[in-house]
GROMACS .gro file of C-alpha atoms in nm:
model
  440
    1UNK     CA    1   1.741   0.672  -0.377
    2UNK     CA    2   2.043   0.746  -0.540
    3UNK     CA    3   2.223   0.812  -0.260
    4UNK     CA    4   2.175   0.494  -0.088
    5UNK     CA    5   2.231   0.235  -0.362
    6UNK     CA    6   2.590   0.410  -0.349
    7UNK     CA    7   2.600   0.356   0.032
    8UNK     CA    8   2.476   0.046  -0.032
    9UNK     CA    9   2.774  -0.025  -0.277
   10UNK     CA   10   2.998   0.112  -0.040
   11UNK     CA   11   2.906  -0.134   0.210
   12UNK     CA   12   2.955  -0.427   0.033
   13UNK     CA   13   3.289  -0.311  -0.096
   14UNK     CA   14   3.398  -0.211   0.253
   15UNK     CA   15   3.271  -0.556   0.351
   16UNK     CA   16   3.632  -0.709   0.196
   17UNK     CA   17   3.860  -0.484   0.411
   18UNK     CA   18   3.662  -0.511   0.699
   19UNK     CA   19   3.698  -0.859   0.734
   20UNK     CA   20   4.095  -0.843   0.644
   21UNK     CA   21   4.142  -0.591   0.852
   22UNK     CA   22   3.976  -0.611   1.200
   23UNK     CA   23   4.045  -1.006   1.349
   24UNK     CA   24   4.129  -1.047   1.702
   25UNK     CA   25   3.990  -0.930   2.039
   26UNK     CA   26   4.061  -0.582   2.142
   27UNK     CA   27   4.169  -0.468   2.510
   28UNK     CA   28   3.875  -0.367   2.649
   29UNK     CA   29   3.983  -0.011   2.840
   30UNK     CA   30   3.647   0.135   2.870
   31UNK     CA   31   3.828   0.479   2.950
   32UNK     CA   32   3.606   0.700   2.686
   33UNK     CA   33   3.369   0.697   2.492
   34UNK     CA   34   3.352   0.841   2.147
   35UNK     CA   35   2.982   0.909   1.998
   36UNK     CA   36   2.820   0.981   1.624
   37UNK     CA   37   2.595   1.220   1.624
   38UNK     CA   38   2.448   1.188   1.286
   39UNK     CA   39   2.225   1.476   1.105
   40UNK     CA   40   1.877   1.559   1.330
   41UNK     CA   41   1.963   1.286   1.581
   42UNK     CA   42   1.850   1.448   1.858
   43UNK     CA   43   1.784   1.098   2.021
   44UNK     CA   44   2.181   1.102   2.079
   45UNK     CA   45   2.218   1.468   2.187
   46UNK     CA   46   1.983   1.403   2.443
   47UNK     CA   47   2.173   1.058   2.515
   48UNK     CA   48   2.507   1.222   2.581
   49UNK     CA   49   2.355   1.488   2.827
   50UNK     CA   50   2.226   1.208   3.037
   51UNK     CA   51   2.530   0.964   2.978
   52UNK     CA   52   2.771   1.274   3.106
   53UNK     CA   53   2.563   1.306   3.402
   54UNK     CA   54   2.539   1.003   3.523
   55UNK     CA   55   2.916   0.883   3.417
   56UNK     CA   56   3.102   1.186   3.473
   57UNK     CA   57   3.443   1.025   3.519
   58UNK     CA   58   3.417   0.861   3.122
   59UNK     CA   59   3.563   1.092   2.893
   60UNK     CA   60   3.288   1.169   2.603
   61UNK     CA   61   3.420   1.238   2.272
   62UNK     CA   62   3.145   1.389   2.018
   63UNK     CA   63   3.156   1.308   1.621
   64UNK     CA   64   2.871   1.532   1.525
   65UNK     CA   65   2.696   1.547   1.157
   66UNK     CA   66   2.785   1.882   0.982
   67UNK     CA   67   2.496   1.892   0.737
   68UNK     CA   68   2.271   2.119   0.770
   69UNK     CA   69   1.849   2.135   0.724
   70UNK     CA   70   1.944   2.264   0.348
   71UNK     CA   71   1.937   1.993   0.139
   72UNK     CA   72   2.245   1.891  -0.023
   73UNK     CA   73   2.280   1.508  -0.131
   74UNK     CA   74   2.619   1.525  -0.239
   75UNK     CA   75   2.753   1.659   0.105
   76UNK     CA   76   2.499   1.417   0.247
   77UNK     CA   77   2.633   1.113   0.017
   78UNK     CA   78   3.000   1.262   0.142
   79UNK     CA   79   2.945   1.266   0.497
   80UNK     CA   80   2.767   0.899   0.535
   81UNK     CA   81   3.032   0.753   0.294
   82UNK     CA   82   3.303   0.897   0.537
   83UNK     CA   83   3.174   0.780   0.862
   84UNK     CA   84   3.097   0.409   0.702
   85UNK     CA   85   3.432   0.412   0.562
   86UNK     CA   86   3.607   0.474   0.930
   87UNK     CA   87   3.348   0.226   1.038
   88UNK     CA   88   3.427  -0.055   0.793
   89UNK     CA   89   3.792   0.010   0.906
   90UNK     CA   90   3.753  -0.068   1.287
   91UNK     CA   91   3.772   0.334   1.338
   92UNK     CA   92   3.555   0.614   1.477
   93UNK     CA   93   3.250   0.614   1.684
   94UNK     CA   94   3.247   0.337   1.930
   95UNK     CA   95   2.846   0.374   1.958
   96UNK     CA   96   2.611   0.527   1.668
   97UNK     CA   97   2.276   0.459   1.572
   98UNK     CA   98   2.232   0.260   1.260
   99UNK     CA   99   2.003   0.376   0.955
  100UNK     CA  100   1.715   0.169   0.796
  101UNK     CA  101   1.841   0.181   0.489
  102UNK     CA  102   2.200   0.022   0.543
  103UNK     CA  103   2.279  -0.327   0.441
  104UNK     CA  104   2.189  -0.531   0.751
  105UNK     CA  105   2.244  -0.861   0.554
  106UNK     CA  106   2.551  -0.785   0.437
  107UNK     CA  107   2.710  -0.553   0.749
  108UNK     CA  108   2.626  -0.852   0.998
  109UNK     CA  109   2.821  -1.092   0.843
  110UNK     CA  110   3.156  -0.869   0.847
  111UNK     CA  111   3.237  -0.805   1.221
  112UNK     CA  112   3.178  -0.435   1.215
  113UNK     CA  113   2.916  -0.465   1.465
  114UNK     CA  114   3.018  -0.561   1.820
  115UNK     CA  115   2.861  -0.871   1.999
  116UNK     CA  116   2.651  -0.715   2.309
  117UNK     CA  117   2.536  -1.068   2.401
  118UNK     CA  118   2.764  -1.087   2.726
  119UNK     CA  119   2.637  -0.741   2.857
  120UNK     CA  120   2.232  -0.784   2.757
  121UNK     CA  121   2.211  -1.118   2.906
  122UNK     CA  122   2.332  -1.047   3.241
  123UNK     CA  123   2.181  -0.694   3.270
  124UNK     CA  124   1.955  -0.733   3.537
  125UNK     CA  125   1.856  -0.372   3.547
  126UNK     CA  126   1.699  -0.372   3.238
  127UNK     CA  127   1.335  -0.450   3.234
  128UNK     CA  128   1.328  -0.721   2.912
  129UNK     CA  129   0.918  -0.788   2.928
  130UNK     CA  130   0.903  -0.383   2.864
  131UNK     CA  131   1.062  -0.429   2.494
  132UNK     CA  132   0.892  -0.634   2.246
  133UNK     CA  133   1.130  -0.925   2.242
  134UNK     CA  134   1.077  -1.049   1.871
  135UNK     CA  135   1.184  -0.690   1.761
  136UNK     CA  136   1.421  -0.751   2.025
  137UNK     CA  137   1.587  -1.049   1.886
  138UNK     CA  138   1.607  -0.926   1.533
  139UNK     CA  139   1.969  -0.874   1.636
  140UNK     CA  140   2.067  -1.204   1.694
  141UNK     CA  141   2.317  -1.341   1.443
  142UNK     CA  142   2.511  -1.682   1.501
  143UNK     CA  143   2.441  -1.677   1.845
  144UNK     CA  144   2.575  -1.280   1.882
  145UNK     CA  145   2.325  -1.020   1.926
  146UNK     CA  146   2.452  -0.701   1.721
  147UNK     CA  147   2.264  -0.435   1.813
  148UNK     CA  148   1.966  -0.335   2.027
  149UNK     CA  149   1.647  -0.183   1.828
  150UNK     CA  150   1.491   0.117   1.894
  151UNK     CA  151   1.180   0.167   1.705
  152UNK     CA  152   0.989  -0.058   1.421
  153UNK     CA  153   0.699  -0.010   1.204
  154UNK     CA  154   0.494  -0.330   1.154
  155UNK     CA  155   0.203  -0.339   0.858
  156UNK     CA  156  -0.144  -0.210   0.938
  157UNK     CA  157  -0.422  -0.156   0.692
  158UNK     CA  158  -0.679   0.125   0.754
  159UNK     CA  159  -1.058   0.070   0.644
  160UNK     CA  160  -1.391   0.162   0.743
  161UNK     CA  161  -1.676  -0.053   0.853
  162UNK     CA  162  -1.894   0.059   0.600
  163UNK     CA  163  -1.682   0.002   0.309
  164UNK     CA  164  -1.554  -0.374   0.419
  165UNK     CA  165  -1.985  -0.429   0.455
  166UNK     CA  166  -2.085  -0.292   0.102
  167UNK     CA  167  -1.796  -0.447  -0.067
  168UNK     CA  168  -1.823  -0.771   0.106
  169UNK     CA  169  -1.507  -0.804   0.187
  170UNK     CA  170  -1.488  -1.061   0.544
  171UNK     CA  171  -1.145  -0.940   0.771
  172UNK     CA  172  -1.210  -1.278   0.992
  173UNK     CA  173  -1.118  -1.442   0.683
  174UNK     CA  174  -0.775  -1.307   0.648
  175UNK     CA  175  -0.605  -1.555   0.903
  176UNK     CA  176  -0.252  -1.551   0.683
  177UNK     CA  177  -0.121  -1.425   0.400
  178UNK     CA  178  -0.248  -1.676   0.159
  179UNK     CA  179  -0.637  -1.589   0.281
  180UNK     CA  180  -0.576  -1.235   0.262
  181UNK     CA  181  -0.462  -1.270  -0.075
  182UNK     CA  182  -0.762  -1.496  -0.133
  183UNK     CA  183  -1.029  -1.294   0.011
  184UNK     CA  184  -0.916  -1.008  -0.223
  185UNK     CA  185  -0.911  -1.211  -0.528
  186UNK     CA  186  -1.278  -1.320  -0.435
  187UNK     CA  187  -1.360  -0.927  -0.347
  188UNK     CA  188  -1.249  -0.841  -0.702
  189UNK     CA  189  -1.499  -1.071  -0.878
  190UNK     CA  190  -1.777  -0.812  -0.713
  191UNK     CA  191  -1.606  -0.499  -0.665
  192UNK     CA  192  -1.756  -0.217  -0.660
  193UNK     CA  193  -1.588  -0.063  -0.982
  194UNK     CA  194  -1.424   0.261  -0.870
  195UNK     CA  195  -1.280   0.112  -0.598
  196UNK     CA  196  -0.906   0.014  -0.598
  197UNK     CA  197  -0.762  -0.246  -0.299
  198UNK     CA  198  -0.473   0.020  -0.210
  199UNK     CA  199  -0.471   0.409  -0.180
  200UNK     CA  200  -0.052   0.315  -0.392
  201UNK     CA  201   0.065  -0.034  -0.523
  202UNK     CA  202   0.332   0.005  -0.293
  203UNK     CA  203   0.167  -0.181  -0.031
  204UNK     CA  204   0.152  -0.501  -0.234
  205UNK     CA  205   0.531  -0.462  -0.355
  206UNK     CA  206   0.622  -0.452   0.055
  207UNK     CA  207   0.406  -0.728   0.086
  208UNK     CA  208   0.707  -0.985   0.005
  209UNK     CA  209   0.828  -0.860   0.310
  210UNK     CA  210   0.535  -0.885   0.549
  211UNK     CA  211   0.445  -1.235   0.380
  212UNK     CA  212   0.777  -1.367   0.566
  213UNK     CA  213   0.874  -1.577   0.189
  214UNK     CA  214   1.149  -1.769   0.238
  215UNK     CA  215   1.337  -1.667  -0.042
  216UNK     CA  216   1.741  -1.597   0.017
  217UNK     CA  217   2.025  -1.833   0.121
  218UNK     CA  218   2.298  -1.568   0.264
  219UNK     CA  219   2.498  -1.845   0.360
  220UNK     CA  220   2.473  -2.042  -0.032
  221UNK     CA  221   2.414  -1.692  -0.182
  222UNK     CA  222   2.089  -1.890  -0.405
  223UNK     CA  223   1.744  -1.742  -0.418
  224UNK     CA  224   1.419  -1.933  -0.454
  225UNK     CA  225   1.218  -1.774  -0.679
  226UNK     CA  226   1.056  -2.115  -0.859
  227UNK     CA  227   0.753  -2.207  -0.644
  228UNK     CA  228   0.400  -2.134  -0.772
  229UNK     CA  229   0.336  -1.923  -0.424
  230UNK     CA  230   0.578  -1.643  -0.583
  231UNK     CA  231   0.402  -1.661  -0.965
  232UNK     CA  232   0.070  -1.602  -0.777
  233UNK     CA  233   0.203  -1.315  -0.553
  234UNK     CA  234   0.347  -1.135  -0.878
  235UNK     CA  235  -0.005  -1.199  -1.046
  236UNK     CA  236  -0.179  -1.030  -0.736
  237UNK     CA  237   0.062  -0.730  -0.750
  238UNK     CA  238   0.025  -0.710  -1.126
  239UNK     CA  239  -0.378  -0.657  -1.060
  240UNK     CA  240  -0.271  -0.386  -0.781
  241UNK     CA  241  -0.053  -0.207  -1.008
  242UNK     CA  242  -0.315  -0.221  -1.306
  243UNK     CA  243  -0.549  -0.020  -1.091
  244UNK     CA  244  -0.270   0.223  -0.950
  245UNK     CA  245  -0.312   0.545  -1.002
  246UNK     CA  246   0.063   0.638  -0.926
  247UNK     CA  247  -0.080   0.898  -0.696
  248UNK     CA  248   0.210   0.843  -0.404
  249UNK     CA  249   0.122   1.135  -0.166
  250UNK     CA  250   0.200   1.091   0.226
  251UNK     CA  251   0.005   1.201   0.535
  252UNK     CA  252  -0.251   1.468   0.483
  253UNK     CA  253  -0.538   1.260   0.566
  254UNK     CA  254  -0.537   1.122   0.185
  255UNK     CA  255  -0.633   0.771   0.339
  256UNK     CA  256  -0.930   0.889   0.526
  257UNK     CA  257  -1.079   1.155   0.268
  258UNK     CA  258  -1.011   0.865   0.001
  259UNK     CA  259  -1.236   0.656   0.215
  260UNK     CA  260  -1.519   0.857   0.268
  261UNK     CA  261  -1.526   0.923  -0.128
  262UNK     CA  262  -1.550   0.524  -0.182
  263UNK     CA  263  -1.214   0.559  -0.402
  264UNK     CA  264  -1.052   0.268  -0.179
  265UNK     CA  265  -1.082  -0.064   0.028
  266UNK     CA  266  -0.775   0.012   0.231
  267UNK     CA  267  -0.539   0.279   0.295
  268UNK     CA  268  -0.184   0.153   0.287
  269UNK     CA  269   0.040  -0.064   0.542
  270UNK     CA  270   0.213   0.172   0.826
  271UNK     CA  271   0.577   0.173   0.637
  272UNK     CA  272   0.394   0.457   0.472
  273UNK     CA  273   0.147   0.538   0.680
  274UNK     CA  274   0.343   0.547   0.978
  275UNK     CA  275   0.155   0.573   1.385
  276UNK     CA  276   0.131   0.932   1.398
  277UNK     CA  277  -0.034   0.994   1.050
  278UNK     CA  278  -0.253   0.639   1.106
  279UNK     CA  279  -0.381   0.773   1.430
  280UNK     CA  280  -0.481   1.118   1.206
  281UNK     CA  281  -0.659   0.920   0.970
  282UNK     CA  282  -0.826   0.711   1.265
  283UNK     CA  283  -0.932   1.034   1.394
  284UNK     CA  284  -1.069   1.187   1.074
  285UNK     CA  285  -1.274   0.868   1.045
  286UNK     CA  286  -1.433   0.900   1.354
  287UNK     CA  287  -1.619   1.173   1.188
  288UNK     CA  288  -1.797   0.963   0.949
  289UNK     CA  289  -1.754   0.629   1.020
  290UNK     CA  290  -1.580   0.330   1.248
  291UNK     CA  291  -1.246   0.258   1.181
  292UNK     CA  292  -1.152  -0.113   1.110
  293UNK     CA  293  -0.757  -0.203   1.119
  294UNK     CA  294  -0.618  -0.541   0.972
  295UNK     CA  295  -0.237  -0.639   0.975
  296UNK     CA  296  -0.077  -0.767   0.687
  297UNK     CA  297  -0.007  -1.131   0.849
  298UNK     CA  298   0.289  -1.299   0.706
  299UNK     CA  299   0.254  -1.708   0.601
  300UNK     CA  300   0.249  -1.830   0.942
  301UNK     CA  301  -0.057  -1.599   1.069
  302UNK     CA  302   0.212  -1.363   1.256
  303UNK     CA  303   0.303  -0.998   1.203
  304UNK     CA  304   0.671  -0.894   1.070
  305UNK     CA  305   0.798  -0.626   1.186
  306UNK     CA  306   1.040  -0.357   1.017
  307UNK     CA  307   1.323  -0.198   1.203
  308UNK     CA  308   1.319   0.164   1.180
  309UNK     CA  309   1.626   0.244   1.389
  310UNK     CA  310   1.873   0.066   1.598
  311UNK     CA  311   2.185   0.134   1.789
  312UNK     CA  312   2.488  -0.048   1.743
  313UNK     CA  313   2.875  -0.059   1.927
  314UNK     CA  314   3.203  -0.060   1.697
  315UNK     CA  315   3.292  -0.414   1.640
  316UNK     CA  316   3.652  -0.350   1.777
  317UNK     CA  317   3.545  -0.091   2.030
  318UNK     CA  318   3.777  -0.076   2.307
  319UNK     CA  319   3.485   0.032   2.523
  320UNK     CA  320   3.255  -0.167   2.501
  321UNK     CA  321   3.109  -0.151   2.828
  322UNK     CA  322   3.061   0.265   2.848
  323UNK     CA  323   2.885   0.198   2.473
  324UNK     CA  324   2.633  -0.040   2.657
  325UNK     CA  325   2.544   0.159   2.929
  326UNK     CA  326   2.536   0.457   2.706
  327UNK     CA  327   2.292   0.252   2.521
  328UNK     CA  328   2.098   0.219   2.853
  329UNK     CA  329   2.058   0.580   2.895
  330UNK     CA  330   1.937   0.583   2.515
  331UNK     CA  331   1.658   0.393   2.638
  332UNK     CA  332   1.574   0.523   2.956
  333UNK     CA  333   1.265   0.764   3.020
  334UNK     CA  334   1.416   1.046   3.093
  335UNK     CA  335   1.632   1.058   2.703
  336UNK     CA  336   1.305   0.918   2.543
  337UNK     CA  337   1.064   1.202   2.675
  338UNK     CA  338   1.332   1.434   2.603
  339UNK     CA  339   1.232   1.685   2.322
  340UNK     CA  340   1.322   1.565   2.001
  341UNK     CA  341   1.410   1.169   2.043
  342UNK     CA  342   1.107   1.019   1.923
  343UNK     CA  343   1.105   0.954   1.560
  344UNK     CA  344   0.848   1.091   1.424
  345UNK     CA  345   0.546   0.770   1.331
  346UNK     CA  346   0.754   0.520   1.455
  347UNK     CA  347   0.705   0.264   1.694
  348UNK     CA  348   0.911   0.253   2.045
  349UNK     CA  349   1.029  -0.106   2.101
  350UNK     CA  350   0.944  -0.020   2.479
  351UNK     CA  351   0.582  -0.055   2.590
  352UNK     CA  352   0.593   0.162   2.832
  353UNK     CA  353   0.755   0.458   2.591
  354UNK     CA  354   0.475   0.374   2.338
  355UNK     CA  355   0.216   0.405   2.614
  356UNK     CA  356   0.319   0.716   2.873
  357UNK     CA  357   0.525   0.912   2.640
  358UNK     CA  358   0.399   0.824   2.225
  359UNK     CA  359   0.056   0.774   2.260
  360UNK     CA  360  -0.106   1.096   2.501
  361UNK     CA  361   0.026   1.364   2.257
  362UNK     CA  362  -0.160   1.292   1.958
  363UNK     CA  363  -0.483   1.115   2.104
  364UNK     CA  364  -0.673   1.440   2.138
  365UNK     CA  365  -0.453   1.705   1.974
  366UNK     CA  366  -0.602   1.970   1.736
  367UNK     CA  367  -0.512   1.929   1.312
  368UNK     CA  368  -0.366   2.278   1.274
  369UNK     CA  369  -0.549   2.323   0.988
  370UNK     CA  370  -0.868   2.177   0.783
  371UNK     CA  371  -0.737   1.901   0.557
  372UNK     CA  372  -0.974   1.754   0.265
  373UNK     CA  373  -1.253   1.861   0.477
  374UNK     CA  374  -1.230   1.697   0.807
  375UNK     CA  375  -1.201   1.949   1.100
  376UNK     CA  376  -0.974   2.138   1.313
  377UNK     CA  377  -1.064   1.894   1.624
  378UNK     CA  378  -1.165   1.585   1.541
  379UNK     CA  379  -1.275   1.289   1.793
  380UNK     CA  380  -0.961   1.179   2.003
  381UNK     CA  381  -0.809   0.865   1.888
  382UNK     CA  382  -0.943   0.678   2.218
  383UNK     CA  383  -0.758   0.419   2.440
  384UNK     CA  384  -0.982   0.089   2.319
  385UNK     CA  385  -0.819   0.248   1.978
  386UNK     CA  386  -0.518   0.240   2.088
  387UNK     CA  387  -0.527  -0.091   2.269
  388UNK     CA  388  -0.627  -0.253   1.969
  389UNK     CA  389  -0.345  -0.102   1.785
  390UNK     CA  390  -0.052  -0.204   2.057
  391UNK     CA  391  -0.224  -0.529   2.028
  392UNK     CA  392  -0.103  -0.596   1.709
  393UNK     CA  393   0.214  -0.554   1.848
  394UNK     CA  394   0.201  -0.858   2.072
  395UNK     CA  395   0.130  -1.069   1.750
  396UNK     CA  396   0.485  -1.015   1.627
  397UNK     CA  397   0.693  -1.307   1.546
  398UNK     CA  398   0.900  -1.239   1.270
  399UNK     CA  399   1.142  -0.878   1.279
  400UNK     CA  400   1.400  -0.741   1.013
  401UNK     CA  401   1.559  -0.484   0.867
  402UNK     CA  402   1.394  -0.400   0.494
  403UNK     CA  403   1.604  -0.593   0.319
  404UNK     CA  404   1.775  -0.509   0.006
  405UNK     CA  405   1.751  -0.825  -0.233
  406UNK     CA  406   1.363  -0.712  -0.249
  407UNK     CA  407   1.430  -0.386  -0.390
  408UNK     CA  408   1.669  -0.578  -0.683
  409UNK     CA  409   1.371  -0.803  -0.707
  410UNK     CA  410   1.113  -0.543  -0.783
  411UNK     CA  411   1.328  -0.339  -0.983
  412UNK     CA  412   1.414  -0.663  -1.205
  413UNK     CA  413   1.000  -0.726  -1.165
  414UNK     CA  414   0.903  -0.400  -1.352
  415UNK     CA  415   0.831  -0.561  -1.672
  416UNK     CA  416   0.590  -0.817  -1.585
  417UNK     CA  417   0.406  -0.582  -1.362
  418UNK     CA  418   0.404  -0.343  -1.668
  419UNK     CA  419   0.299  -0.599  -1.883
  420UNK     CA  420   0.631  -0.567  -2.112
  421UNK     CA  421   0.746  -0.915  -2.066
  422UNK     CA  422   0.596  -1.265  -1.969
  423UNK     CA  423   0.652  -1.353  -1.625
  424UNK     CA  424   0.926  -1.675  -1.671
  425UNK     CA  425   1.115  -1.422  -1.881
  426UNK     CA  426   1.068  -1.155  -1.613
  427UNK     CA  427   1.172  -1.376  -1.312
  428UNK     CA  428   1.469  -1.554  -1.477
  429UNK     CA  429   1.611  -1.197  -1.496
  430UNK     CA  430   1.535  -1.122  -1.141
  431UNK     CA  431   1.676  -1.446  -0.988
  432UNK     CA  432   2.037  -1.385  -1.217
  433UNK     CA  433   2.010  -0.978  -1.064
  434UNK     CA  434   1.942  -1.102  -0.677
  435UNK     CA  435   2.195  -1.347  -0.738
  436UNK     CA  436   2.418  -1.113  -0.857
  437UNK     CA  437   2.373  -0.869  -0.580
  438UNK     CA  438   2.423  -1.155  -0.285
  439UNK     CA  439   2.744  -1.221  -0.499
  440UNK     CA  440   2.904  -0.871  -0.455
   0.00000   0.00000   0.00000
């Protein structure tokens, strides 16, 4: 955490130069190509193979990561830090993949990122119904699109039939965001008292995300934090985090075994509970129950979607075109069933990756290991499973990058949802923090 809130503040004070720095079109040359490798990207190892097969005559020039499995976070904090820094000052890699927890906010508005528009829009080769479009489009910024996605999470709750009968507790209902919110407040006047609405609070924090609030001005650099929606969202994450138990463990089945001991009405949104360890769970459940899934809609009865990863092109690249059609290769069959590129629980923005290449592997594959009781083989995750889950994914219609003014919110939010300070006290400081940070 530390080490990204000093990225973060590197990108914002990077942001300045860029923008003094890097005006005017560049020659386009399209002679090399010069690609970041960053640390366990094997996605781009496998990339450049493919890229210097097919375009043999473009010379390929390799900036590789030298960290190495051991941790180290200040060599870690060195090494990103260096390669944003050449970034932010129109040098280095012409293509790279761009990390989740950078600034998108902030870095689209300074011209480090390249506008692909003129080589997306007349690639005919490309098959656009294969990607989901909205995830797609995330890129688009004043008309430019800035970088082409390559895997998203979107937010998927976990529950069991049995548990949604005997608490009462109607999915149907939960059309929006607003009736999901209400059909929990109406589940907790009959609760069953041992049982929490989340496995973690965390899932209601992220929630200002899925919910799709309309709360930052970029462009006026205000925040609207005054409506009554807001002071009733805090409220509901104030009751999630009285019931925490601040037990934030990932994967190892704790959803499903937290289940089938009637400890929870939901295991948590797929940020944290990414495919790979929700089709576990769904698996484990088959043992003792049905599985029941329910997205997180957002206010207009949609899904949002988070980027994961994306790939982006040096803002004044002079090779623009060899960075497109390397990105081309990133997405083409033969680099994505390549050991190594998929990241691991995410979601492809291709169908037909998620489908062929994501989805057989773990459908029927054996545990390793017993875990909280369920067994070695459990039932396969099945394909009406796994239709229903890429369904979801056609529901769609709002996609970002996490953005960062939530985590200022939250942190500023602590208080109230401790119950240290009154909640107009509490949110006055959070609007004068968000405001400060869309100031820097």
């Amino acid at each position: 955490m530390k080490k990204n809130i000093i990225i973060l503040s590197l990108i914002s004070s990077l942001a300045i130069l860029y923008l003094s720095g890097c005006s005017g079109e560049v020659k386009q040359t399209n002679k090399e190509l010069t690609v970041y490798i960053g640390h366990r990207e094997s996605e781009m190892k496998n990339a450049v193979a493919a890229y210097e097969q097919k375009y043999p005559e473009v010379k390929v020039n390799v900036i590789e990561s030298k960290l190495t499995d051991k941790l180290n976070e200040q060599a870690t904090l060195d090494e990103e830090s260096s390669f944003l820094s050449e970034l932010m000052n129109g040098k280095g890699a012409d293509v790279f993949l761009i990390r989740d927890f950078w600034d998108m906010d902030k870095i689209k508005k300074t011209g480090m990122l390249a506008d692909l528009s003129e080589f997306y829009d007349k690639d005919t080769e490309l098959d656009k119904e294969n990607y989901q479009q909205t995830v797609m489009d995330s890129a688009l910024y004043e008309g430019k699109r800035l970088y082409i996605p390559i895997n998203y999470s979107m937010p998927l709750l976990l529950s069991t039939k049995s548990a949604l009968e005997k608490e009462d507790f109607n999915v149907q209902n939960c059309k929006d965001f607003v009736s999901f919110l209400k059909e929990t407040e109406k589940w907790r006047e009959h609760k069953s008292p041992e049982r929490r609405l989340f496995r973690m609070d965390i899932t209601a924090t992220n929630s200002i995300i899925w919910a799709g609030y309309d709360l930052v001005d970029f462009n006026t650099k205000k925040i609207n934090l005054d409506s009554e929606d807001i002071k009733e969202y805090f409220e509901w994450c104030k009751k999630v985090r009285a019931e925490d138990k601040a037990n934030y463990i990932f994967g190892n089945l704790e959803g499903a075994a937290a289940l089938k001991n009637g400890e929870i009405l939901f295991e948590n949104e797929t940020m944290y509970n990414p495919y790979d360890d929700m089709v576990m769970n769904i698996r484990a459940i088959n043992t003792f129950d049905e599985p029941v899934l329910l997205p997180v809609r957002n206010l207009t009865g949609g899904i949002t979607a988070n980027i994961q990863t994306a790939v982006g092109v040096r803002g004044n690249s002079a090779n623009k075109q060899n960075a497109y059609n390397f990105i081309k290769v990133l997405l083409s069959d033969e680099v994505q069933k390549a050991p190594g590129t998929q990241f691991k629980g995410a979601i492809p923005v291709s169908y037909k990756v998620m489908e062929d290449i994501v989805y057989p592997p773990g459908s029927n594959s054996t545990f390793g290991e017993e875990i909280h009781g369920f067994p070695i083989v459990c039932p396969e995750f099945t394909k009406e499973q796994q239709d229903e889950y890429m369904k979801y994914t056609k529901e769609i219609n709002m996609a970002c990058f996490r953005p960062k003014w939530r985590d200022k919110l939250m942190e500023a939010m602590q208080p109230y949802l401790k119950g240290e300070m009154s909640y107009d006290e509490c949110i006055k400081q959070a609007k004068e923090q968000v405001e400060l940070y869309l100031s820097e």
